[in-house]
Amino acid sequence: MGLGMLASRVIRPTAAKLSRSSSLHFIRPIVSTPETSSAQSQPQPDPTPDPPPPSPRPPVGGARVHFPNPEDAIEVFVDGYSVKVPKGMTVLQACEIAGVDIPRFCYHSRLSIAGNCRMCLVEVEKTPKPVASCAMPALPGMKIKTDTPLAKKAREGVMEFLLMNHPLDCPICDQGGECDLQDQSMAFGSDRGRFTEVKRAVVDKNLGPLVKTVMTRCIQCTRCVRFATEVAGVQDLGMLGRGSGEEIGTYVEKLMTSELSGNVIDICPVGALTSKPFAFKARNWELKGTESIDVTDAVGSNIRIDSRGPEVLRILPRLNEDINEEWISDKTRFCYDGLKRQRLNDPMIRGADGRFKTVSWRDALAVVAEVALQVKPEEIVGIAGQLSDAESMMALKDFLNRMGSNNVWCEGNGPNPDADLRSGYIMNSGIAGLEKADVFLLVGTQPRVEAAMVNARIRKTVRANQAKVGYIGPAMDLNYDHQHLGTGPKTLIELAEGRHPFCSALANAKNPAIIVGAGLFEREDKDAIFSVVETIAKNAKVVRPDWNGFNVLLLKAAQAAALDLGLVPESANSIESAKFVYLMGADDVNMEKVPSDAFVVYQGHHGDQSVYRANIILPAAAFSEKEGIYENTEGCSQQTLPAVPTVGDARDDWKIIRALSEVAGVRLPYDSVGAIRARIRTVAPNLLNMDEREPATFSASLKPDCSQKMSLTDFRPAIDNFYMTDSITRASKIMAQCSATLLKK
Amino acid sequence: MSFTRRAVKVPPNSASLEEARHRVIDFFKTACRSIPSIIDIYNLDEVATVAELRSSVAAQIRKNSHITNIKVIDMLLLKGVEEFNNIVEHAKQRHHIIGQYVVGQKGLVLDSGTKDQGDSNFLKNFYNSNYF
């Protein structure tokens, strides 16, 4: 028996019943639910005059209502229950607060309202037609009905229209299992359609190496268009044509050149925009999700690592309103294939012929310990890499201190890091706090490439409050209105002396924010520049009891924790006289400065730049394989969790140093993560306040006056290639494709 | 198994212990001569040397050195020849050879030398695996 026969058997009794009830038996009605057809004829009973009870259901997603003005609260009734909402909310939002989830495709809470999918139709008393709840403001006393036959029929009709031109390719669609259209057609759709013509087909667009398009699946919700123009700030995507010829595309053949383009994959409710690297790799129900933290920049975006067995298959954003909202940058999302390439999996020693030979951990540690004990303590240098977690940096510092050396630092913090005042190296207003600012001054920082999520926040503020942005640094394309004030310290001096026209904007601002880039840490005259910036901050009253707008935007995930733990070198030039260099994942160190007779130990997870100089390799775990604390640029510490097992014979970073310390005879007193965290508590207790932003106690005004001479050389860009900044992204093939195709030459 | 049947003919029983001993030694010599080609067939050059494999074969034979019953020796020898033929005919796979002759019987026994004495439990666990 074929499927068609089966189907006709199922259909036949219904059709027979319907032909009995009505004489118009040649119409195949779409209405499938029995109560829908029956309830249509009888009139609605009048609502009881008693005051309706408040809604028994909790708000959708645990949302809380914030009333800026208590008298602005209005009362509406959702399905007979009363709910209080602030004025200006839409009917859909009111329903969400009442705990009723309205189906929707085009509506997205972080984007503007389009109102074109019509899926969110609800019935409102005393309106002739169902209303699109996402676009309708809630009015006092409105009686909203979300569960009536009229609303159900409207949704069924909308679903039928949407599915008319939607291909039936769910079995080969990557969105399958997490598709809004699939879910909602199961929940609200009809079990059959009346459309018998040929479905339309749309040419696929090439949006670059990250986003795969199957445009025939598109339902024209325009979420991606609105995301690109509003959040990402690129005008690449748009709507072409009308009626059935309507399609989403770039107007001319063009790639989507945004650092946030991957987010259109998440907001697309159907399978029209899917991840190109993830295409046909896995189904979402096969994956194990691990809630973790991104380490490719200093923002610490919250991510979910989806893995199957030992393989990371994709990275998705997690909601965190204070840090990344619900977006992540392309680097965060697509760097994961770097976790599979160029991995170090065994301890190795470089032989006399210059080739690496695999050895056991026992032998490797014995060799390292022997060399470390032979050199003088002041010739020992330790450098933590940009991806190091707080535990391993603590262990490294303790180990080197016990060996008698204090030359330990984290790369990116410059030759003379200043760890005395915490306000001098974190983002004091917080990432979410930037939304309160009305004037920004960006000094030597290019947030679009250094921290894409911070840039998205600035863009949001510029769009919402028309905040002014002044930028000092090499010319670049920021995706919002800004004034390019100058390229170097000369402009800074003009601003400090009040000679620059932008000074008036700063002085008139209610909440001015200054963002200084951590790229300046590498400059010789860093202290002088910071003291000039502090003068500007003082003149513009940037630091007040109620508002601290003095921000430093860090570049690397390990920087803030390293400064909190006091990884500050005793002397800036110690590396030039070093005999024993311990690199803990440090790949951006200038290896030419290391003397040729120095013994270099590289502990890390990727065979990257420093491995070429290393004498011995100790394989360690990457961020997806270990539990570690990372502090982001605003001073919020968060922890990663292991999603996949370690590769080969690799070990966690802190365990390697702990084991080495024992072999070297200076045993560190901790054997477990808990014990090493107890040690961290004695040094920087704020690192253990997980997921909580710890503001700095003292402001920079306590700093002594600086007598350093400022050089007038222009600021340089801190990051050349947004897509390749660390050992993981440099090993990634997708990131290499992106830098080849998407970077503007 | 057809090729085995072709290759291995059941020889007549040994007449004396001396003859059985000669047969075993001849078999050992044949096996040793074909070790280089076995290494070639199964790509064993990165995991084992000729000497290691030779001593592994010798150990398998020595394991039965206490046996004096001629019939038993002939039977064990026949089994050995059969196994040897399977190996040279490539009827086995690489991991069979590695498991039986390279890693050998001591493969799963932990290294319990005197090296770790005095180390803490942490270090002993560290040498074993990352997860403890």
Short mmCIF file of C-alpha atoms in Angstrom, two decimals, chain B residues 45-100:
data_model
loop_
_atom_site.label_atom_id
_atom_site.label_comp_id
_atom_site.label_asym_id
_atom_site.label_seq_id
_atom_site.Cartn_x
_atom_site.Cartn_y
_atom_site.Cartn_z
CA ASP B 45 58.63 -0.63 11.44
CA GLU B 46 57.46 2.26 13.56
CA VAL B 47 56.31 0.09 16.46
CA ALA B 48 58.71 -2.83 16.58
CA THR B 49 62.16 -3.96 15.51
CA VAL B 50 63.17 -7.33 14.08
CA ALA B 51 64.89 -8.26 17.32
CA GLU B 52 61.82 -7.49 19.40
CA LEU B 53 59.60 -9.61 17.21
CA ARG B 54 62.13 -12.42 17.22
CA SER B 55 62.29 -12.49 20.99
CA SER B 56 58.51 -12.34 21.07
CA VAL B 57 58.29 -15.47 18.91
CA ALA B 58 60.99 -17.14 21.02
CA ALA B 59 59.06 -16.32 24.15
CA GLN B 60 55.94 -17.95 22.74
CA ILE B 61 57.92 -21.12 22.08
CA ARG B 62 59.75 -21.06 25.43
CA LYS B 63 56.42 -20.80 27.15
CA ASN B 64 55.91 -24.46 26.28
CA SER B 65 59.47 -25.62 26.93
CA HIS B 66 58.43 -27.89 29.79
CA ILE B 67 56.34 -30.13 27.53
CA THR B 68 57.85 -33.55 26.81
CA ASN B 69 54.94 -35.39 25.25
CA ILE B 70 55.74 -35.77 21.54
CA LYS B 71 52.11 -35.69 20.46
CA VAL B 72 51.48 -32.47 22.32
CA ILE B 73 54.59 -30.90 20.85
CA ASP B 74 53.47 -31.87 17.35
CA MET B 75 50.03 -30.43 17.98
CA LEU B 76 51.42 -27.15 19.34
CA LEU B 77 53.80 -26.97 16.42
CA LEU B 78 50.94 -27.45 13.99
CA LYS B 79 49.07 -24.60 15.68
CA GLY B 80 52.17 -22.48 15.45
CA VAL B 81 52.57 -23.20 11.75
CA GLU B 82 48.93 -22.40 11.18
CA GLU B 83 49.26 -19.06 12.98
CA PHE B 84 52.46 -18.31 11.09
CA ASN B 85 50.78 -19.03 7.77
CA ASN B 86 47.87 -16.78 8.65
CA ILE B 87 50.31 -14.00 9.37
CA VAL B 88 52.37 -14.29 6.20
CA GLU B 89 49.25 -14.75 4.07
CA HIS B 90 48.00 -11.39 5.44
CA ALA B 91 44.93 -13.05 6.91
CA LYS B 92 45.40 -10.91 10.00
CA GLN B 93 45.22 -7.21 10.53
CA ARG B 94 47.79 -4.88 11.89
CA HIS B 95 46.24 -4.54 15.32
CA HIS B 96 46.20 -8.33 15.76
CA ILE B 97 49.95 -8.44 15.32
CA ILE B 98 50.54 -5.42 17.51
CA GLY B 99 48.30 -6.73 20.25
CA GLN B 100 49.76 -10.22 20.27
#
